[in-house]
CSV table of C-alpha atoms in Angstrom, one decimal:
chain,number,residue,atom,x,y,z
A,1,MET,CA,39.1,-9.4,-23.3
A,2,LYS,CA,37.4,-12.1,-21.3
A,3,LYS,CA,37.7,-9.9,-18.1
A,4,LEU,CA,36.2,-6.9,-20.0
A,5,LEU,CA,33.3,-9.1,-21.2
A,6,MET,CA,32.7,-10.5,-17.7
A,7,LEU,CA,32.7,-7.0,-16.3
A,8,ALA,CA,30.2,-5.8,-18.8
A,9,VAL,CA,27.9,-8.7,-18.1
A,10,LEU,CA,28.2,-8.0,-14.3
A,11,VAL,CA,27.4,-4.3,-14.7
A,12,CYS,CA,24.3,-5.1,-17.0
A,13,THR,CA,23.1,-7.6,-14.4
A,14,LEU,CA,23.4,-5.2,-11.5
A,15,ILE,CA,21.6,-2.4,-13.5
A,16,SER,CA,18.8,-4.7,-14.5
A,17,CYS,CA,18.2,-5.9,-10.9
A,18,GLY,CA,18.0,-2.3,-9.5
A,19,THR,CA,14.8,-0.7,-8.3
A,20,PRO,CA,13.0,1.1,-11.2
A,21,LYS,CA,13.2,4.9,-11.1
A,22,THR,CA,9.4,5.2,-11.0
A,23,VAL,CA,9.2,3.0,-7.9
A,24,ILE,CA,11.9,5.1,-6.2
A,25,GLN,CA,10.0,8.3,-7.0
A,26,SER,CA,6.7,6.7,-5.7
A,27,LYS,CA,8.4,5.9,-2.4
A,28,LYS,CA,9.4,9.6,-2.1
A,29,VAL,CA,5.9,10.7,-2.7
A,30,ILE,CA,4.2,8.2,-0.4
A,31,LYS,CA,6.5,9.0,2.5
A,32,GLY,CA,4.8,10.7,5.4
A,33,TYR,CA,1.3,11.0,6.9
A,34,TRP,CA,-2.0,10.3,5.2
A,35,THR,CA,-5.7,10.1,6.1
A,36,LEU,CA,-7.9,7.4,4.6
A,37,ASN,CA,-10.9,9.7,4.0
A,38,GLU,CA,-13.2,7.6,1.8
A,39,ILE,CA,-13.8,3.9,1.1
A,40,SER,CA,-16.2,3.0,-1.8
A,41,TYR,CA,-17.2,0.0,-3.8
A,42,GLY,CA,-17.4,-0.8,-7.5
A,43,GLU,CA,-21.1,-1.7,-7.1
A,44,ALA,CA,-24.0,0.0,-5.4
A,45,GLY,CA,-25.4,-1.6,-2.3
A,46,THR,CA,-24.7,-2.3,1.3
A,47,PHE,CA,-21.9,-4.7,2.0
A,48,SER,CA,-20.3,-5.9,5.2
A,49,VAL,CA,-16.5,-5.7,4.5
A,50,THR,CA,-13.7,-6.3,6.9
A,51,LEU,CA,-10.5,-4.6,5.6
A,52,PHE,CA,-7.1,-6.3,6.1
A,53,ASN,CA,-8.7,-8.9,8.4
A,54,ASP,CA,-8.9,-6.1,11.0
A,55,ALA,CA,-12.0,-4.0,11.1
A,56,PRO,CA,-15.1,-2.8,9.1
A,57,LYS,CA,-15.1,0.0,6.6
A,58,VAL,CA,-16.5,2.5,9.2
A,59,CYS,CA,-13.5,2.0,11.4
A,60,PHE,CA,-11.0,2.7,8.6
A,61,GLU,CA,-12.6,5.9,7.4
A,62,ALA,CA,-10.7,8.8,9.0
A,63,SER,CA,-7.8,6.5,10.0
A,64,THR,CA,-4.4,8.0,9.8
A,65,TRP,CA,-1.4,6.3,8.1
A,66,ARG,CA,2.3,6.8,8.2
A,67,PHE,CA,4.6,5.4,5.5
A,68,ILE,CA,8.3,5.0,6.1
A,69,PRO,CA,9.7,4.0,2.7
A,70,ASN,CA,13.4,3.7,3.7
A,71,ASN,CA,12.6,0.5,5.5
A,72,ASN,CA,9.1,-0.3,3.9
A,73,THR,CA,7.2,0.0,7.2
A,74,GLY,CA,4.3,1.9,8.5
A,75,ILE,CA,1.6,2.4,11.1
A,76,TYR,CA,-2.1,3.1,10.7
A,77,THR,CA,-4.3,4.3,13.5
A,78,ILE,CA,-7.9,3.5,13.9
A,79,ASN,CA,-9.5,6.6,15.5
A,80,ASN,CA,-13.2,5.8,15.5
A,81,GLU,CA,-14.3,5.3,19.1
A,82,GLU,CA,-16.9,2.8,18.1
A,83,CYS,CA,-14.1,0.5,17.1
A,84,VAL,CA,-11.0,-1.0,18.7
A,85,ILE,CA,-8.9,2.1,18.5
A,86,GLY,CA,-5.1,2.2,18.3
A,87,ASN,CA,-2.0,1.7,16.2
A,88,ARG,CA,-1.5,-1.2,13.8
A,89,ASN,CA,1.9,-1.9,12.2
A,90,PHE,CA,2.6,-3.1,8.7
A,91,VAL,CA,5.2,-3.6,6.0
A,92,PHE,CA,4.6,-2.6,2.4
A,93,THR,CA,6.2,-3.1,-1.0
A,94,ILE,CA,5.6,-1.2,-4.2
A,95,GLN,CA,6.3,-3.2,-7.3
A,96,GLU,CA,6.0,-1.6,-10.8
A,97,ILE,CA,3.5,-3.2,-13.1
A,98,ASP,CA,3.5,-0.9,-16.2
A,99,PRO,CA,5.5,2.3,-16.4
A,100,THR,CA,3.3,3.7,-19.2
A,101,THR,CA,0.1,3.5,-17.2
A,102,GLY,CA,1.6,4.3,-13.8
A,103,LEU,CA,-0.2,1.4,-12.1
A,104,TYR,CA,1.7,-0.4,-9.4
A,105,ASP,CA,1.3,-3.6,-7.5
A,106,PHE,CA,1.1,-2.7,-3.8
A,107,LEU,CA,1.5,-5.3,-1.1
A,108,LEU,CA,0.5,-4.6,2.5
A,109,LYS,CA,1.3,-7.1,5.3
A,110,PRO,CA,0.0,-6.5,8.8
A,111,THR,CA,2.7,-7.1,11.5
A,112,ASP,CA,3.3,-6.8,15.2
A,113,LYS,CA,5.2,-3.9,16.8
A,114,LYS,CA,8.5,-5.4,15.8
A,115,TYR,CA,7.3,-5.7,12.2
A,116,LYS,CA,7.1,-9.4,12.3
A,117,SER,CA,4.1,-11.2,10.6
A,118,ALA,CA,2.4,-13.9,12.6
A,119,ASP,CA,1.0,-15.7,9.5
A,120,ASN,CA,3.1,-14.2,6.7
A,121,LYS,CA,-0.1,-13.1,4.9
A,122,GLY,CA,-0.5,-9.9,3.1
A,123,PHE,CA,-3.0,-8.0,0.9
A,124,ARG,CA,-2.4,-7.2,-2.7
A,125,LEU,CA,-3.8,-3.9,-4.0
A,126,ASN,CA,-3.3,-1.7,-7.0
A,127,LEU,CA,-1.9,1.7,-6.4
A,128,THR,CA,-4.0,3.5,-9.0
A,129,GLN,CA,-3.3,7.1,-8.1
A,130,LEU,CA,-0.4,8.8,-6.3
A,131,SER,CA,0.3,12.5,-6.2
A,132,ASP,CA,1.7,14.9,-3.7
A,133,THR,CA,-1.8,15.3,-2.2
A,134,ASN,CA,-3.9,12.2,-3.1
A,135,MET,CA,-3.5,8.4,-3.2
A,136,GLN,CA,-6.0,5.7,-4.3
A,137,TRP,CA,-5.8,2.0,-3.7
A,138,GLU,CA,-8.0,-0.5,-5.5
A,139,GLN,CA,-8.4,-4.0,-4.1
A,140,THR,CA,-10.2,-6.7,-6.0
A,141,VAL,CA,-11.9,-9.5,-3.9
A,142,ILE,CA,-14.3,-12.2,-4.9
A,143,LEU,CA,-17.9,-11.7,-3.8
A,144,GLU,CA,-20.5,-14.4,-4.8
A,145,GLY,CA,-18.1,-15.8,-7.3
A,146,LYS,CA,-17.5,-12.5,-9.1
A,147,PRO,CA,-14.7,-9.8,-8.8
A,148,PHE,CA,-15.7,-7.0,-6.4
A,149,LYS,CA,-13.7,-3.8,-6.2
A,150,ILE,CA,-12.9,-1.7,-3.1
A,151,TYR,CA,-11.5,1.8,-3.5
A,152,MET,CA,-9.6,3.5,-0.7
A,153,ASN,CA,-8.9,7.2,-1.1
A,154,PHE,CA,-6.3,9.0,0.9
A,155,LEU,CA,-5.4,12.7,1.4
A,156,LYS,CA,-1.8,13.6,2.4
A,157,ASN,CA,-1.6,15.5,5.7
A,158,ASN,CA,0.6,18.5,6.2
A,159,GLU,CA,3.4,17.6,8.4
């Protein structure tokens, strides 16, 4: 009887530690190539924003992104010739927040070509929309002591 009880506890523990089904489905949808087609702000005005400690908003618009969910890695490419063009590597994690609203916590960490982070710093975003054709990220930063929202809208590319 003790062995059966221990086995039941072990199975319950393993099931509870598994990746939620909605996160697994999200990784299937995010897989592939995307274009960051629009970046907007939660407030009207002109702002100087550097995204991911890398480049200004204008550099990221029309950038292409590839997500490889089986190892949580990816590459984005800055294409704007007025900027430092080229590939940037990253690792990402999707963590479920609330299955009823569909909002996820999304962590993006810039890395080198071997997917190693120099400073182990990442950027936390909300994955507010994800479909077979569209994705939206929302990042909240502090501007002049108040929350400031940045919206990044992606379109999925045909592969």
